[in-house]
Each structure stands twice: as C-alpha cells, then as structure tokens.
Amino acid sequence: MNAVVDPNGPSLVNIPSNPMPEGGRVGFFRTSDNVQLRYALWAKSAGPQRGTICLVQGRTEFIEKYFETVADFRQRGFAVATFDWRGQGGSDRLIGNRKLGYVDKFEDYWTDLHSFHGEILLPDCPPPFYLVGHSMGGLVSLLAGANDRMMFDRVFLSAPMLALDRQPMSMAGMARFGETLSFLGLGQMPVGRKADKPMSEATFPGNPLTGDLIRYMRSVDTVRARPEIEIGVPTVRWAAAAFGAMAEAGRDSFPARIRVPLLMLAAARDEVVSTAAIEQLGLRMRTGRHVVIAGARHELFMETDVIRGQVLAAFDAFITEQS
C-alpha cells in the first residue's frame, strides 16, 4: 500500500476493550465534491493474498466499531480498506449540530464510495476488490452494483436497508413527505422518538442491535473515549433522502440493474430494517441471492459468536473460496 498518511492527521480510538488491529494506517481524503472523510487501511495478516475488502458502515457507525471484523478479514488473506461516511465518525459534519445525522441527498453517499474507490482503493490496495456493506452501507452498495458493475468483483451485504417496517406510508410516500418538510425549511429538524437514548449498559436489555453484551459495550466504550465521533437521531432531510433511495430499490425494474455477484444476509429478528424486503429482492435478482440468519438481530457482525460464525461461513463460501 502506498497511501501517504499525515502523522499529525486523524487517529483511531484504541482502547483495551476494543483494541485496534496492528498495522493500521489512517488518513483523510477528499471526495469529488470536496468533503473530507477519514479512512483506514490494513494489509493482510495471514494466508495468501486474496485482494481487498472495502468495508462500508451503517448510519451512526465509525471505523473503530469494526476492528474485530477487520481482523477476521485480514486473517483470511484480505487487505481491508474502510472509511467514515460524510456526516459521521471522524469525517466532516455537514450541519452545525454535529450530533444529528444529515445528508443533502442519498447520492452523496455514492459520491463518497466512488471517490474512495478512485482515490484510495485503486492506487493503494491490492486487487481484486470486494465490497462488504452493512445496513445503510448495504443500500449504498446495492446502488453501486447497479451503477457500475466493474468497481467490485463481488458484493456481500449485512442486513441492507431496503425498507423500514411499520411506516404510515410507502417508502415513496415517506420520501415525498420528507421532501415537503425540507422545502418548508425543516430539513435540519431531528426525527426520533422520546424513548431513544444514547447507548449504555442500561440500554442493552431488549436492544434491537445485538444479543452480545461485550460487543455492544465496545461501541459504548469507544464513544466515551472520543465523544465527537458519535451521532444520534437523523434529520428530516436525511430521512427524505433515505426513503427516496429505498423507494428506488423497491421498484420493479431495480433487480435487473444488479449485474454483479451479490449475497445479502438478513436477520430473522431484525427490528431496524425490513427482512421481508430483503427476501423479496433476493428472490428477484438475476446475479444475487439472500440468506436469513435465524435468531439474529440487526448488527450481524456484532452478534454472538454462534451467529457471527454463520455470517463468516457465508462470507467464506461467497468470497474467500471464490477469491
């Protein structure tokens, strides 16, 4: 890897409960529309060189949350390249309130990924390239598979955000409602429930993310060590953009646009995104399929050892053994 990293630039949170994998290199890069994003690179740690995993996160997440998963990929012979989306983690915030999730339009996340591919992956990482995306990052990854089938050889998704259940309208209807509120000047208004609370040990029982307390607390400890990487509830503008992208993924014409080998994992107990929507898309894709992980909650890479074992077995069958 030939990335030039500024020794006085960004850093990663390295704490005893969530140790950083050795050999990581961290820096900033700028997207094509001049947003500064934090990124990190790791070379493989064992085995034959199999290429590079490009790992993209869900909403609210940050590089440090995936240290264990980075180590898993490296032990399989993969280099790992990852970054924080605009508006979260160690990347540029887009509005004055740093704690709110915001994006002007969902296509801006595609700009982040496309810029990362051109600025960091192509010049600094060994091919072939495999895209691994979780939740919101999974939806961006699907759009990447539809927009440019040459960027990645295969795409592996964890609980992609294709739809949200229990909404008063369709995804398209929710997008139109959000666009109307944004037009009225309410785009930066937070969208959340009074019951929403920051993650802590007290919020673990009954949480929708994971059944593993140790992995849940790693994120809590990381944010406590560096509070500025945290974001909370989204804004009206973010919601409008996200619902619009989900509506696009739900169109009848969308499955035929995916022309790259793709595997989606869904969590049977997911209360964050719609498992049914993942199943419906998986049945309709020509170059992709889906698997539902029994007993799993939303954050498949942060789940118990038994569930993570199934996730990594699916990864090995779909990517490691094909690399």
CSV table of N, CA and C in Angstrom, one decimal, residues 37-110:
chain,number,residue,atom,x,y,z
A,37,LEU,N,-13.1,13.0,4.3
A,37,LEU,CA,-13.5,11.8,5.0
A,37,LEU,C,-12.3,11.1,5.6
A,38,ARG,N,-12.5,10.5,6.8
A,38,ARG,CA,-11.5,9.7,7.5
A,38,ARG,C,-11.5,8.3,6.9
A,39,TYR,N,-10.3,7.8,6.7
A,39,TYR,CA,-10.2,6.4,6.2
A,39,TYR,C,-9.1,5.6,6.9
A,40,ALA,N,-9.1,4.3,6.8
A,40,ALA,CA,-8.1,3.5,7.3
A,40,ALA,C,-7.8,2.3,6.4
A,41,LEU,N,-6.6,1.8,6.4
A,41,LEU,CA,-6.1,0.7,5.6
A,41,LEU,C,-5.4,-0.3,6.5
A,42,TRP,N,-5.5,-1.6,6.2
A,42,TRP,CA,-4.8,-2.6,6.8
A,42,TRP,C,-4.3,-3.6,5.7
A,43,ALA,N,-3.1,-4.1,5.8
A,43,ALA,CA,-2.6,-5.1,4.9
A,43,ALA,C,-3.1,-6.5,5.5
A,44,LYS,N,-3.1,-7.5,4.7
A,44,LYS,CA,-3.5,-8.8,5.2
A,44,LYS,C,-2.5,-9.3,6.3
A,45,SER,N,-3.0,-10.1,7.2
A,45,SER,CA,-2.1,-10.6,8.3
A,45,SER,C,-1.7,-12.0,8.2
A,46,ALA,N,-2.4,-12.8,7.3
A,46,ALA,CA,-2.1,-14.2,7.2
A,46,ALA,C,-2.6,-14.7,5.8
A,47,GLY,N,-2.1,-15.9,5.4
A,47,GLY,CA,-2.6,-16.6,4.2
A,47,GLY,C,-2.2,-15.9,2.9
A,48,PRO,N,-2.6,-16.5,1.8
A,48,PRO,CA,-2.3,-16.0,0.5
A,48,PRO,C,-3.0,-14.6,0.3
A,49,GLN,N,-2.4,-13.8,-0.6
A,49,GLN,CA,-3.0,-12.5,-0.9
A,49,GLN,C,-4.3,-12.7,-1.7
A,50,ARG,N,-5.4,-12.3,-1.1
A,50,ARG,CA,-6.7,-12.6,-1.8
A,50,ARG,C,-7.4,-11.3,-2.4
A,51,GLY,N,-6.8,-10.1,-2.2
A,51,GLY,CA,-7.4,-8.9,-2.6
A,51,GLY,C,-7.7,-8.0,-1.5
A,52,THR,N,-8.7,-7.1,-1.7
A,52,THR,CA,-9.0,-6.1,-0.7
A,52,THR,C,-10.5,-6.1,-0.4
A,53,ILE,N,-10.9,-6.1,0.9
A,53,ILE,CA,-12.3,-5.9,1.3
A,53,ILE,C,-12.5,-4.4,1.5
A,54,CYS,N,-13.4,-3.8,0.8
A,54,CYS,CA,-13.9,-2.4,1.1
A,54,CYS,C,-15.1,-2.5,2.0
A,55,LEU,N,-14.9,-2.1,3.2
A,55,LEU,CA,-16.0,-2.3,4.2
A,55,LEU,C,-16.7,-0.9,4.5
A,56,VAL,N,-18.0,-0.9,4.3
A,56,VAL,CA,-18.7,0.3,4.5
A,56,VAL,C,-19.8,0.1,5.5
A,57,GLN,N,-20.0,1.1,6.3
A,57,GLN,CA,-20.8,1.0,7.6
A,57,GLN,C,-22.2,1.4,7.4
A,58,GLY,N,-23.0,1.2,8.5
A,58,GLY,CA,-24.3,1.7,8.6
A,58,GLY,C,-24.4,3.1,9.1
A,59,ARG,N,-25.6,3.7,9.2
A,59,ARG,CA,-25.8,5.0,9.8
A,59,ARG,C,-25.3,5.0,11.2
A,60,THR,N,-24.7,6.1,11.7
A,60,THR,CA,-24.2,6.3,13.0
A,60,THR,C,-22.9,5.6,13.3
A,61,GLU,N,-22.4,4.7,12.5
A,61,GLU,CA,-21.2,3.9,12.8
A,61,GLU,C,-19.9,4.6,12.5
A,62,PHE,N,-18.8,4.0,12.8
A,62,PHE,CA,-17.5,4.5,12.7
A,62,PHE,C,-16.5,3.4,12.5
A,63,ILE,N,-15.3,3.7,12.0
A,63,ILE,CA,-14.3,2.7,11.7
A,63,ILE,C,-14.0,1.8,12.9
A,64,GLU,N,-13.9,2.4,14.1
A,64,GLU,CA,-13.5,1.6,15.2
A,64,GLU,C,-14.4,0.5,15.6
A,65,LYS,N,-15.7,0.6,15.2
A,65,LYS,CA,-16.7,-0.4,15.5
A,65,LYS,C,-16.4,-1.7,14.9
A,66,TYR,N,-15.6,-1.7,13.8
A,66,TYR,CA,-15.4,-2.9,13.0
A,66,TYR,C,-14.0,-3.5,13.2
A,67,PHE,N,-13.3,-3.1,14.3
A,67,PHE,CA,-11.9,-3.7,14.4
A,67,PHE,C,-11.9,-5.2,14.5
A,68,GLU,N,-12.8,-5.8,15.2
A,68,GLU,CA,-12.8,-7.3,15.2
A,68,GLU,C,-13.1,-7.9,13.8
A,69,THR,N,-14.0,-7.3,13.1
A,69,THR,CA,-14.3,-7.8,11.8
A,69,THR,C,-13.1,-7.6,10.8
A,70,VAL,N,-12.5,-6.4,10.9
A,70,VAL,CA,-11.2,-6.2,10.1
A,70,VAL,C,-10.2,-7.3,10.4
A,71,ALA,N,-10.0,-7.7,11.6
A,71,ALA,CA,-9.1,-8.7,12.0
A,71,ALA,C,-9.5,-10.1,11.3
A,72,ASP,N,-10.8,-10.3,11.4
A,72,ASP,CA,-11.3,-11.6,10.7
A,72,ASP,C,-11.0,-11.6,9.2
A,73,PHE,N,-11.2,-10.5,8.5
A,73,PHE,CA,-10.9,-10.5,7.1
A,73,PHE,C,-9.4,-10.6,6.8
A,74,ARG,N,-8.6,-9.9,7.6
A,74,ARG,CA,-7.1,-10.0,7.4
A,74,ARG,C,-6.6,-11.4,7.6
A,75,GLN,N,-7.1,-12.1,8.6
A,75,GLN,CA,-6.7,-13.5,8.8
A,75,GLN,C,-7.0,-14.4,7.7
A,76,ARG,N,-7.9,-14.0,6.8
A,76,ARG,CA,-8.3,-14.8,5.7
A,76,ARG,C,-7.5,-14.4,4.4
A,77,GLY,N,-6.5,-13.5,4.6
A,77,GLY,CA,-5.7,-13.1,3.5
A,77,GLY,C,-6.1,-11.9,2.7
A,78,PHE,N,-7.1,-11.1,3.3
A,78,PHE,CA,-7.5,-9.9,2.6
A,78,PHE,C,-6.9,-8.7,3.3
A,79,ALA,N,-6.5,-7.7,2.5
A,79,ALA,CA,-6.3,-6.3,3.0
A,79,ALA,C,-7.7,-5.7,3.2
A,80,VAL,N,-7.8,-4.7,4.1
A,80,VAL,CA,-9.1,-4.1,4.4
A,80,VAL,C,-8.9,-2.6,4.2
A,81,ALA,N,-9.9,-2.0,3.6
A,81,ALA,CA,-9.9,-0.5,3.4
A,81,ALA,C,-11.3,-0.1,3.8
A,82,THR,N,-11.4,0.9,4.6
A,82,THR,CA,-12.7,1.4,5.1
A,82,THR,C,-12.6,2.9,5.4
A,83,PHE,N,-13.8,3.5,5.5
A,83,PHE,CA,-13.9,5.0,5.8
A,83,PHE,C,-15.2,5.3,6.5
A,84,ASP,N,-15.2,6.5,7.0
A,84,ASP,CA,-16.4,7.0,7.7
A,84,ASP,C,-17.2,7.8,6.6
A,85,TRP,N,-18.5,7.6,6.5
A,85,TRP,CA,-19.3,8.4,5.6
A,85,TRP,C,-19.3,9.8,6.0
A,86,ARG,N,-19.6,10.7,5.1
A,86,ARG,CA,-19.8,12.1,5.4
A,86,ARG,C,-20.9,12.3,6.5
A,87,GLY,N,-20.6,13.2,7.4
A,87,GLY,CA,-21.6,13.4,8.4
A,87,GLY,C,-21.5,12.5,9.6
A,88,GLN,N,-20.6,11.6,9.7
A,88,GLN,CA,-20.5,10.7,10.9
A,88,GLN,C,-19.0,10.3,11.1
A,89,GLY,N,-18.8,9.7,12.2
A,89,GLY,CA,-17.5,9.2,12.6
A,89,GLY,C,-16.5,10.3,12.7
A,90,GLY,N,-15.3,10.1,12.0
A,90,GLY,CA,-14.3,11.1,12.0
A,90,GLY,C,-14.3,12.0,10.8
A,91,SER,N,-15.3,11.9,10.0
A,91,SER,CA,-15.4,12.7,8.8
A,91,SER,C,-16.1,14.0,9.0
A,92,ASP,N,-16.1,14.9,7.9
A,92,ASP,CA,-16.7,16.2,8.0
A,92,ASP,C,-18.2,16.1,8.4
A,93,ARG,N,-18.6,17.0,9.3
A,93,ARG,CA,-20.0,17.1,9.6
A,93,ARG,C,-20.6,18.1,8.6
A,94,LEU,N,-21.9,18.0,8.3
A,94,LEU,CA,-22.5,18.8,7.2
A,94,LEU,C,-23.4,20.0,7.7
A,95,ILE,N,-23.8,19.9,9.0
A,95,ILE,CA,-24.6,21.0,9.6
A,95,ILE,C,-24.0,21.3,10.9
A,96,GLY,N,-24.5,22.4,11.5
A,96,GLY,CA,-23.9,22.9,12.7
A,96,GLY,C,-24.1,22.0,13.9
A,97,ASN,N,-25.2,21.3,14.0
A,97,ASN,CA,-25.4,20.3,15.1
A,97,ASN,C,-24.7,19.0,14.8
A,98,ARG,N,-23.5,18.7,15.3
A,98,ARG,CA,-22.7,17.6,15.0
A,98,ARG,C,-23.4,16.3,15.4
A,99,LYS,N,-24.3,16.3,16.3
A,99,LYS,CA,-24.9,15.1,16.8
A,99,LYS,C,-26.1,14.6,15.9
A,100,LEU,N,-26.5,15.3,14.9
A,100,LEU,CA,-27.6,14.9,14.1
A,100,LEU,C,-27.1,14.3,12.8
A,101,GLY,N,-27.8,13.2,12.3
A,101,GLY,CA,-27.5,12.6,11.1
A,101,GLY,C,-28.1,13.4,9.9
A,102,TYR,N,-27.2,13.8,9.0
A,102,TYR,CA,-27.7,14.7,7.9
A,102,TYR,C,-27.0,14.3,6.6
A,103,VAL,N,-27.7,14.4,5.5
A,103,VAL,CA,-27.1,14.3,4.1
A,103,VAL,C,-28.0,15.1,3.2
A,104,ASP,N,-27.5,15.8,2.2
A,104,ASP,CA,-28.3,16.6,1.3
A,104,ASP,C,-29.2,15.6,0.4
A,105,LYS,N,-28.5,14.6,-0.1
A,105,LYS,CA,-29.2,13.7,-1.0
A,105,LYS,C,-28.5,12.3,-0.9
A,106,PHE,N,-29.2,11.2,-1.0
A,106,PHE,CA,-28.6,9.9,-0.8
A,106,PHE,C,-27.5,9.7,-1.8
A,107,GLU,N,-27.5,10.2,-3.0
A,107,GLU,CA,-26.5,10.0,-4.0
A,107,GLU,C,-25.1,10.5,-3.5
A,108,ASP,N,-25.1,11.4,-2.5
A,108,ASP,CA,-23.8,11.9,-1.9
A,108,ASP,C,-23.0,10.7,-1.3
A,109,TYR,N,-23.7,9.7,-0.8
A,109,TYR,CA,-23.0,8.5,-0.3
A,109,TYR,C,-22.3,7.7,-1.4
A,110,TRP,N,-23.0,7.7,-2.6
A,110,TRP,CA,-22.4,7.1,-3.7
A,110,TRP,C,-21.1,7.9,-4.1
